[in-house]
Structures are given as structure tokens and as C-alpha cells.
Tab-separated table of C-alpha atoms and ligand atoms in Angstrom:
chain	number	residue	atom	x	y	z
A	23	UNK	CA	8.766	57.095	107.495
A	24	UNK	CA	7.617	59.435	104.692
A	25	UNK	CA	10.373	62.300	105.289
A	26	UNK	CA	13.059	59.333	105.485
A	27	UNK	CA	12.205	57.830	102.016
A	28	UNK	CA	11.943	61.085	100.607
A	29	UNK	CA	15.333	62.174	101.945
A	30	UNK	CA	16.737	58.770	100.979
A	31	UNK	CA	14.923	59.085	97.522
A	32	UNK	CA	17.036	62.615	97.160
A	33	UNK	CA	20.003	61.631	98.560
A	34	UNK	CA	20.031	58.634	95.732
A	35	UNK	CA	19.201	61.235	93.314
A	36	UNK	CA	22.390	63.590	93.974
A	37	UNK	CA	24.579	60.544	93.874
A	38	UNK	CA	22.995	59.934	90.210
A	39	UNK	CA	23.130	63.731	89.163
A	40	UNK	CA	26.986	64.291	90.431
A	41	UNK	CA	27.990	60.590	88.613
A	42	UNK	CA	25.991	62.300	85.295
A	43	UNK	CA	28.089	65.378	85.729
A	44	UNK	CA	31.531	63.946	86.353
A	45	UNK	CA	31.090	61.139	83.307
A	46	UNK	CA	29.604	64.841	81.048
A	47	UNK	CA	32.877	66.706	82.093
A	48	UNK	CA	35.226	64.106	81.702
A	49	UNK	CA	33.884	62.914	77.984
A	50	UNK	CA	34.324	67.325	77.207
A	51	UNK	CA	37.448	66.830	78.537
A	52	UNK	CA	38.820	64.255	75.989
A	53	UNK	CA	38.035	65.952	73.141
A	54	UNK	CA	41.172	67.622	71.644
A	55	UNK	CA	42.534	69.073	68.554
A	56	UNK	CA	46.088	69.283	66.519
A	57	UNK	CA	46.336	71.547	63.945
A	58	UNK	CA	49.302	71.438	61.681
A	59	UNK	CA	49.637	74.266	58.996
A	60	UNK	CA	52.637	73.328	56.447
A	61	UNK	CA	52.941	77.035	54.508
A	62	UNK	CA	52.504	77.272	51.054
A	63	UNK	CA	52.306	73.392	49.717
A	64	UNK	CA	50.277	72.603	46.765
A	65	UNK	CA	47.634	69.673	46.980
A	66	UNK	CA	49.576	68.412	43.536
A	67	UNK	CA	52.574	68.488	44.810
A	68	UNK	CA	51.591	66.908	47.948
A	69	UNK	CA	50.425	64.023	46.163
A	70	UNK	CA	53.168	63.556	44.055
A	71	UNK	CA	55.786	63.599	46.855
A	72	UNK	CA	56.638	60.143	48.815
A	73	UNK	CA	54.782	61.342	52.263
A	74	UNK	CA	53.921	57.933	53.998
A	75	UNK	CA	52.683	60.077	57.408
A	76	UNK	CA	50.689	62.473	55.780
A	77	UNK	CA	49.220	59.662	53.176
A	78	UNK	CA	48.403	57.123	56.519
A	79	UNK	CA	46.371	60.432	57.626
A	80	UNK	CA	44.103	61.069	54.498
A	81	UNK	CA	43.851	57.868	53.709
A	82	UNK	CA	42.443	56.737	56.706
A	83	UNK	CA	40.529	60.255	57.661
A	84	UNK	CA	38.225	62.569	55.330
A	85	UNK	CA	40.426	64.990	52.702
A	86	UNK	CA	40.247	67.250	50.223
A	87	UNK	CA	42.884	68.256	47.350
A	88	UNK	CA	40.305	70.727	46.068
A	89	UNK	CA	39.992	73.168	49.185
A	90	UNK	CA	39.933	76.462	48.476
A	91	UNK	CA	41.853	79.259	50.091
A	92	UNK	CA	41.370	83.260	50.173
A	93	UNK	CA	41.502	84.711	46.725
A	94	UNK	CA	44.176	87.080	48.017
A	95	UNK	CA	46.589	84.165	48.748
A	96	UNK	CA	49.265	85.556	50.936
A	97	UNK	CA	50.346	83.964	53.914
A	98	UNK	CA	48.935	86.795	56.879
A	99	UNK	CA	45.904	86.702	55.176
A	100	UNK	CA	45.291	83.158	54.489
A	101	UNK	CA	46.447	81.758	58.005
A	102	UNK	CA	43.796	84.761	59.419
A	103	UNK	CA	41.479	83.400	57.700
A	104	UNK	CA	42.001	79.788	58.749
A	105	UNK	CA	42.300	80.618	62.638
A	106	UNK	CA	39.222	82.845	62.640
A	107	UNK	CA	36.688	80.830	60.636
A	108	UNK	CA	35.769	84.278	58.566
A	109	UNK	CA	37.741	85.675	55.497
A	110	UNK	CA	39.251	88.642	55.013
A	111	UNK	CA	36.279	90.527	54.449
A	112	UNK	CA	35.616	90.541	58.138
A	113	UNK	CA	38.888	89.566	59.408
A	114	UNK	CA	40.436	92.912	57.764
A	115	UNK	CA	44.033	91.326	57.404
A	116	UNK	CA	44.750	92.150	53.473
A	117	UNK	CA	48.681	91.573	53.827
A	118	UNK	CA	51.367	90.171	55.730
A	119	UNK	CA	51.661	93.202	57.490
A	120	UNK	CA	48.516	92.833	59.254
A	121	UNK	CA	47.579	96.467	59.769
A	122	UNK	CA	44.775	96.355	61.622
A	123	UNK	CA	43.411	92.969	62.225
A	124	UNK	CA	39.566	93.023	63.125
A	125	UNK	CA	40.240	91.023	66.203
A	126	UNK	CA	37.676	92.132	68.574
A	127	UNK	CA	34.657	91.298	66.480
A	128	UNK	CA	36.579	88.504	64.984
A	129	UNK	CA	39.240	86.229	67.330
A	130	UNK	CA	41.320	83.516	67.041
A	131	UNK	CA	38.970	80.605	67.527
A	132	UNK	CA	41.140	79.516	70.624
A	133	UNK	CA	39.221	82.751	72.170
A	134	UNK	CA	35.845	81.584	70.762
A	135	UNK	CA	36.982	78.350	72.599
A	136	UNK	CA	38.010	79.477	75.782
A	137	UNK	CA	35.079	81.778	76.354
A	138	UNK	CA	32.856	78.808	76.566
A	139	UNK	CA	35.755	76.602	78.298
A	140	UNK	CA	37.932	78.828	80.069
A	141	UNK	CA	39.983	75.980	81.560
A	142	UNK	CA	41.307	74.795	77.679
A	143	UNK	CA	45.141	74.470	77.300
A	144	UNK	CA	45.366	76.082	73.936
A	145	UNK	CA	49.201	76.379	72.719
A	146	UNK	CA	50.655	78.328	69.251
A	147	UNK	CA	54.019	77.511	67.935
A	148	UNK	CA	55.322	78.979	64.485
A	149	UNK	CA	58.245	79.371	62.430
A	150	UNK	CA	56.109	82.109	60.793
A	151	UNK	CA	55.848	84.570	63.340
A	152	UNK	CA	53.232	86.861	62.364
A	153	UNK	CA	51.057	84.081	62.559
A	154	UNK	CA	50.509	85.099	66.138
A	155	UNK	CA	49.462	88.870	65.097
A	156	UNK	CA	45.905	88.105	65.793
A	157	UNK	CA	46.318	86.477	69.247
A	158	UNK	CA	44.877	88.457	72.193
A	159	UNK	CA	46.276	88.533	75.781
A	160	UNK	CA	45.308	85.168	77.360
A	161	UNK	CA	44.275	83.455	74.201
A	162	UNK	CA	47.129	81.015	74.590
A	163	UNK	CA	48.265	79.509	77.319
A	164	UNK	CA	51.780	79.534	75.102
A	165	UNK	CA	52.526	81.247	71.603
A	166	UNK	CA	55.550	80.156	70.859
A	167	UNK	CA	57.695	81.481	67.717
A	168	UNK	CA	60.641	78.771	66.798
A	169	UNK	CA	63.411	79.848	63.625
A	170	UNK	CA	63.284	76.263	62.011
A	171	UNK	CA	61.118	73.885	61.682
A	172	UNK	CA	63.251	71.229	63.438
A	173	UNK	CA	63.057	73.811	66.417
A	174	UNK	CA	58.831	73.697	66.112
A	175	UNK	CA	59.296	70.173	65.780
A	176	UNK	CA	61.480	69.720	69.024
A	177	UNK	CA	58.902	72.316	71.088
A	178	UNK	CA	55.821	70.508	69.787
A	179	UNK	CA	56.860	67.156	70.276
A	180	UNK	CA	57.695	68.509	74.034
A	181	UNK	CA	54.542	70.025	74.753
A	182	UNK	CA	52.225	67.023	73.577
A	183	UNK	CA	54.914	64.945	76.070
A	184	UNK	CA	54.978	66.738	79.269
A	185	UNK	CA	51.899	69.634	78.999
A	186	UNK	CA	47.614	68.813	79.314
A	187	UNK	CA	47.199	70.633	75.613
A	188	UNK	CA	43.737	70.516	74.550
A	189	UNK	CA	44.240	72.552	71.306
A	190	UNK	CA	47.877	73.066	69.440
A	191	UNK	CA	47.711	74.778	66.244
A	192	UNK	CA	51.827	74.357	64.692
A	193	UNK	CA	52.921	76.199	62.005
A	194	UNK	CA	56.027	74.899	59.445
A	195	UNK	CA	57.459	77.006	56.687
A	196	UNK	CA	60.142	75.206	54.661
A	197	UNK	CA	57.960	73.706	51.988
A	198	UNK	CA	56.596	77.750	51.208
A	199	UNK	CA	60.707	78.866	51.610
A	200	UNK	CA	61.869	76.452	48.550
A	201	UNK	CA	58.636	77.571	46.319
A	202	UNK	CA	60.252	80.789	46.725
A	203	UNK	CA	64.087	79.567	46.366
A	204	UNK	CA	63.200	76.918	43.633
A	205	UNK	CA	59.635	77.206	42.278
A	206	UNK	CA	56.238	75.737	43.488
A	207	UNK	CA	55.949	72.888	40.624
A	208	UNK	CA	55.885	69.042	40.586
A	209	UNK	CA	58.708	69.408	38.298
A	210	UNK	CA	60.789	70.532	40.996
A	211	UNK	CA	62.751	68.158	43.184
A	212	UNK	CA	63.727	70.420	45.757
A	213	UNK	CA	60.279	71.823	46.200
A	214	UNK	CA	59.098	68.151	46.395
A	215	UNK	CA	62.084	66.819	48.637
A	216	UNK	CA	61.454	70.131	51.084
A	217	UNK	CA	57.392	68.271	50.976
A	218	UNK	CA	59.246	65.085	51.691
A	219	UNK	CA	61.227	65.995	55.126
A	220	UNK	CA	58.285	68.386	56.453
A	221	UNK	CA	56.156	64.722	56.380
A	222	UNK	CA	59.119	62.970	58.240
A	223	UNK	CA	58.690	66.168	60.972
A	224	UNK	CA	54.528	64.952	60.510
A	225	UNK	CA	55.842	61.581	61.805
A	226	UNK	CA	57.502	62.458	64.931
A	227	UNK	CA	54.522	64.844	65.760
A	228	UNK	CA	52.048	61.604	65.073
A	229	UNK	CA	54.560	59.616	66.876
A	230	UNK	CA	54.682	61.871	69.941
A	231	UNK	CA	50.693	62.228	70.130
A	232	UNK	CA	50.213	58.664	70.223
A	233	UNK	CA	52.990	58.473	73.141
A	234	UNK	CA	50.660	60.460	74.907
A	235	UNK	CA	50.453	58.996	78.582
A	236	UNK	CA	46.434	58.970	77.827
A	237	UNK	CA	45.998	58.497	74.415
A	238	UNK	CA	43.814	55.965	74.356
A	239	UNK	CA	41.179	58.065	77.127
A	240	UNK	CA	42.146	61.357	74.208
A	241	UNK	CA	39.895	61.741	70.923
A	242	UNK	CA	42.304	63.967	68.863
A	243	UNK	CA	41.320	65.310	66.181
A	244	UNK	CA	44.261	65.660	63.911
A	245	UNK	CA	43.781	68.724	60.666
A	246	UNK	CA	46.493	69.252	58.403
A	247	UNK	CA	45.841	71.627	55.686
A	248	UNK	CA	48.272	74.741	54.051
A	249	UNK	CA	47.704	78.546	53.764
A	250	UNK	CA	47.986	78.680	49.922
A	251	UNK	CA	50.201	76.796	46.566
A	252	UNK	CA	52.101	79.021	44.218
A	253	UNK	CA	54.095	78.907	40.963
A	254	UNK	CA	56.991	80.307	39.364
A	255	UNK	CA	58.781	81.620	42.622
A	256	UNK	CA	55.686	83.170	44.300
A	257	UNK	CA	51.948	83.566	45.325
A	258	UNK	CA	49.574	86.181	46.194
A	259	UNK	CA	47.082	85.973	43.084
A	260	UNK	CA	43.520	84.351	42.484
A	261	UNK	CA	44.664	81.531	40.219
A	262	UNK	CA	44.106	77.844	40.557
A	263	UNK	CA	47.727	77.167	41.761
A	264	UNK	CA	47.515	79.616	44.701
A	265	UNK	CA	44.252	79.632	45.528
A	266	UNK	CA	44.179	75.557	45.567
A	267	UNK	CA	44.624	73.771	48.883
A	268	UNK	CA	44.250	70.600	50.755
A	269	UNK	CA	42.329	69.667	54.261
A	270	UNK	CA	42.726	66.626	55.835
A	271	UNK	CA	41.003	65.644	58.557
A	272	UNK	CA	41.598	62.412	60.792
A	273	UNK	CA	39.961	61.187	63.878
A	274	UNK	CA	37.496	58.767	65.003
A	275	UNK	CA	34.845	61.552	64.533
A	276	UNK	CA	35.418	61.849	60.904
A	277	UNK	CA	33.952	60.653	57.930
A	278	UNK	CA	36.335	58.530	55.500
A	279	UNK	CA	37.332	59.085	52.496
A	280	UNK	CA	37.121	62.376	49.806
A	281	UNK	CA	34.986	65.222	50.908
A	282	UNK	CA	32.327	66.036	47.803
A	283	UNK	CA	31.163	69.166	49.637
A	284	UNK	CA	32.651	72.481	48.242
A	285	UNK	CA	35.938	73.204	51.715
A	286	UNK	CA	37.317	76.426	52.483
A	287	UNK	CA	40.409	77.392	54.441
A	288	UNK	CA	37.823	79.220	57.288
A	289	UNK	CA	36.437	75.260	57.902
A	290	UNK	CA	39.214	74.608	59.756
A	291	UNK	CA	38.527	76.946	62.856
A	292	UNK	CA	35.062	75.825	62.473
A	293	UNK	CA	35.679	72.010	62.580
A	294	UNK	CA	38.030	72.841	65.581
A	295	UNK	CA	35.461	74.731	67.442
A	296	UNK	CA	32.782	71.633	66.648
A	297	UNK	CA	35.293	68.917	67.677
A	298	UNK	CA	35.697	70.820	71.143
A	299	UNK	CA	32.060	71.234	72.023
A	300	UNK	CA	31.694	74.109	71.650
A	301	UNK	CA	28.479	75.710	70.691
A	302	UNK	CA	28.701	77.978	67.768
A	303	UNK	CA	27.064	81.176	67.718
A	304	UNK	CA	25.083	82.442	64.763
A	305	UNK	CA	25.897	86.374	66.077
A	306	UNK	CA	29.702	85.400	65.493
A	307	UNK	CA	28.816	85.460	61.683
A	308	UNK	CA	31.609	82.526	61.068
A	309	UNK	CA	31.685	82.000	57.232
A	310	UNK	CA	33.202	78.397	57.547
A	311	UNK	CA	31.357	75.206	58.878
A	312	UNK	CA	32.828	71.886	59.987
A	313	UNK	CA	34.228	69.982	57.561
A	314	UNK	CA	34.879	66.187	57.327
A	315	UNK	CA	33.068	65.103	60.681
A	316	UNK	CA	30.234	62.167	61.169
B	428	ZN	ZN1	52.371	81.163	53.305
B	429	ZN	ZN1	55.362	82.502	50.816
């Protein structure tokens, strides 16, 4: 009678313990991020355009027009820093030539992700190819390099339709190519207007997430934020107008409204990286922390 109560008494207990383990996997499972990097847009500027997608984003998730991005605000250096969670310091890319990138000590944070969760679907696509200089072999399951951004558009809104992504970090570039044809100011329409259709190409990407055969079983966690502003007809140096970004964050994770706490560029890896799970190691010496989250 004993042995048979016992054995009953375990047998009840694995049913509990594999139940516990499928509901844990499954709830890791859901948690997913989309990362979309609009080169070289002012927070100013942003506000001052007509952007209804991007505006239903902050307003309704945690933001700030006061980020901060790497004093040395060219593009290689400030999407590094952004991907990696460290700045340049560490990261070692100081141009857009990206010499030697300090990769090994300091990866992509879909690495820092997949070491923990080897089975994440983590997918790249850029207009701005050597935004992909710092990926190692197997850190995507796609990088993806697209001429226009209609074209990233098109293979984005195709890979949240038909692909199990987990993590998609997208990369535009028109709003940073008519700073350099027109000027980076508020003054200037076609800088604004080029602000204007990147947010309708924001739409179809929200669109297409929330088409998402199991959307409502997904938490996304959507962050938007730029590599650096300008003025005149370029960037590169440590003044307000370069250096000065904007984060947005928007999920049901995050806290509403403005973010009083100083944010940096190297949050957003960070926030990623806390959004997936995954448990963040004081020997990787990240310099950002998550940003915008409950
Ligand atoms: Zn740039
Ligand atoms: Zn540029």
C-alpha cells in the first residue's frame, strides 16, 4: 500500500513539474522584440513632423527626446554602440570603417541572447550595410542588406508574416540621406517630409506585427530610437544637435509616459536583452541598463 501511494504521490508530482515547465517555456517563448533604427533623425525634428505611427507609439509607451548618443556621432559608431550595450570605448568602432571592431569581448546582443537561448530567431535587415560589420557567424538567423527603404520595408513586413522572429532589429536611412542632401533643421521641409514617409513605412511595419497569426499569445516589445541628429549638411561632432536622440519604447511591459532618468543609445541592447529574459551578466561590463520597462 505504502510503495503504491508513494509511486502515485510521484507520478502526480511529474505531471505537476512537466505542466510548470511547459507553461515556464511557453511564457519565455512570447517574449519578443522589434527594433527599428531610423538613421540620423533629430528628436526636434521628429516632433515637429506630422508622424501619427510613431506619435500612437510614444504616446502610449515610455520616450525620451533627450537620449543621448556617442559623443563621436557617426553612424558605425553610434549603431555599435546601440547593438552592443557598451560605447565605443570598449566596442573599439571609432568610424564608419569599422577597423577592428572589439567583437569577441563585446557582441551584438543577439549573441548575448542566443548564448542563453540558442533556439531565438534573431533577423538583421539594413539599408545601411555596415550595420552588420559586427555580426558574427550564426548571430542571425538572417542579416539582410536591402538598397531602399521601401525594399527593408517589403523584407520586414515579410518576415514578421511568414517567419517565428523573436528579435528583428531594421535599419532605415532616408531621413539621415536628406540631412545630408538638404540640411538636418526643422526649417527644412524636405528633411521633415523624408521624417514624414519613413513614419508611413513605421505604419505598415506596426500594421504587419499586429497581423501576426499570434499576436495576441506575442508580448512585443516595440524600440524605435536613431543613431545620431545633425545640422548644416552633416554630423560627427559632440554638440547638442548630433549628440541628441530619441528612445521610445512601447509594450505592455513599459512604463508610460516621459522617461526622467538620464537614456543612452547602449540602453537599447540592454532593454532588449531584459525584455527577452535573459539574465545579464555583470562580467559582460554592459554600460547601458534597461530603459522604460515596469
Ligand atoms: Zn547615421
Ligand atoms: Zn549620415
Amino acid at each position: 500500500m505504502r510503495g503504491s501511494f508513494r509511486s502515485s504521490n510521484i507520478f502526480r508530482l511529474g505531471v505537476l513539474c512537466t505542466f510548470l515547465l511547459i507553461g515556464h517555456l511557453k511564457i519565455q517563448a512570447q517574449n519578443k522584440v522589434l527594433i527599428i533604427g531610423i538613421d540620423g533623425t533629430r528628436p526636434d525634428a521628429l516632433l515637429t513632423a506630422d508622424t501619427p505611427n510613431l506619435d500612437g507609439l510614444w504616446q502610449n509607451g515610455a520616450y525620451s527626446f533627450r537620449a543621448k548618443t556617442d559623443p563621436l556621432s557617426w553612424s558605425g559608431v553610434c549603431w555599435t554602440s546601440m547593438l552592443t550595450g557598451v560605447w565605443k570605448e570598449k566596442h573599439k568602432v571609432y568610424s564608419n570603417s569599422y577597423e577592428n571592431p572589439n567583437v569577441k569581448e563585446y557582441p551584438h546582443f543577439f549573441r548575448r541572447a542566443r548564448e542563453q537561448k540558442p533556439n531565438l530567431k534573431t533577423y538583421s535587415i539594413a539599408n545601411w550595410k555596415p550595420v552588420h560589420n559586427i555580426l558574427q557567424e550564426n548571430d542571425a538567423v538572417e542579416a539582410v542588406h536591402r538598397k531602399t527603404d521601401a525594399a527593408v520595408t517589403k523584407q520586414v513586413v515579410r518576415t514578421l508574416k511568414n517567419t517565428d522572429v523573436d528579435v528583428l532589429f531594421l535599419h532605415l536611412d532616408n531621413v539621415d540621406h536628406a540631412g545630408h542632401k538638404y540640411g538636418y533643421a526643422l526649417e527644412n521641409k524636405k528633411y521633415i517630409s523624408a521624417i514624414e514617409k519613413t513614419d508611413k513605412k513605421v505604419g505598415e511595419i506596426i500594421k504587419a506585427l499586429k497581423k501576426r497569426k499570434d499576436y495576441e499569445k506575442e508580448n512585443w516589445l516595440i524600440l524605435v530610437s536613431t543613431d545620431h541628429g545633425g545640422s548644416g549638411k552633416g554630423h560627427g561632432k559632440d554638440t547638442p544637435e548630433h549628440t541628441t536622440i530619441f528612445y521610445i519604447a512601447s509594450g505592455k511591459e513599459v512604463t508610460q509616459g516621459e522617461i526622467l532618468k538620464e537614456v543612452n543609445v547602449v540602453d537599447v541592447a540592454v532593454t532588449a536583452l531584459k525584455h527577452l529574459e535573459i539574465d545579464i551578466k555583470e562580467e559582460w561590463k554592459l554600460d547601458g541598463k534597461p530603459s522604460g520597462l515596469k
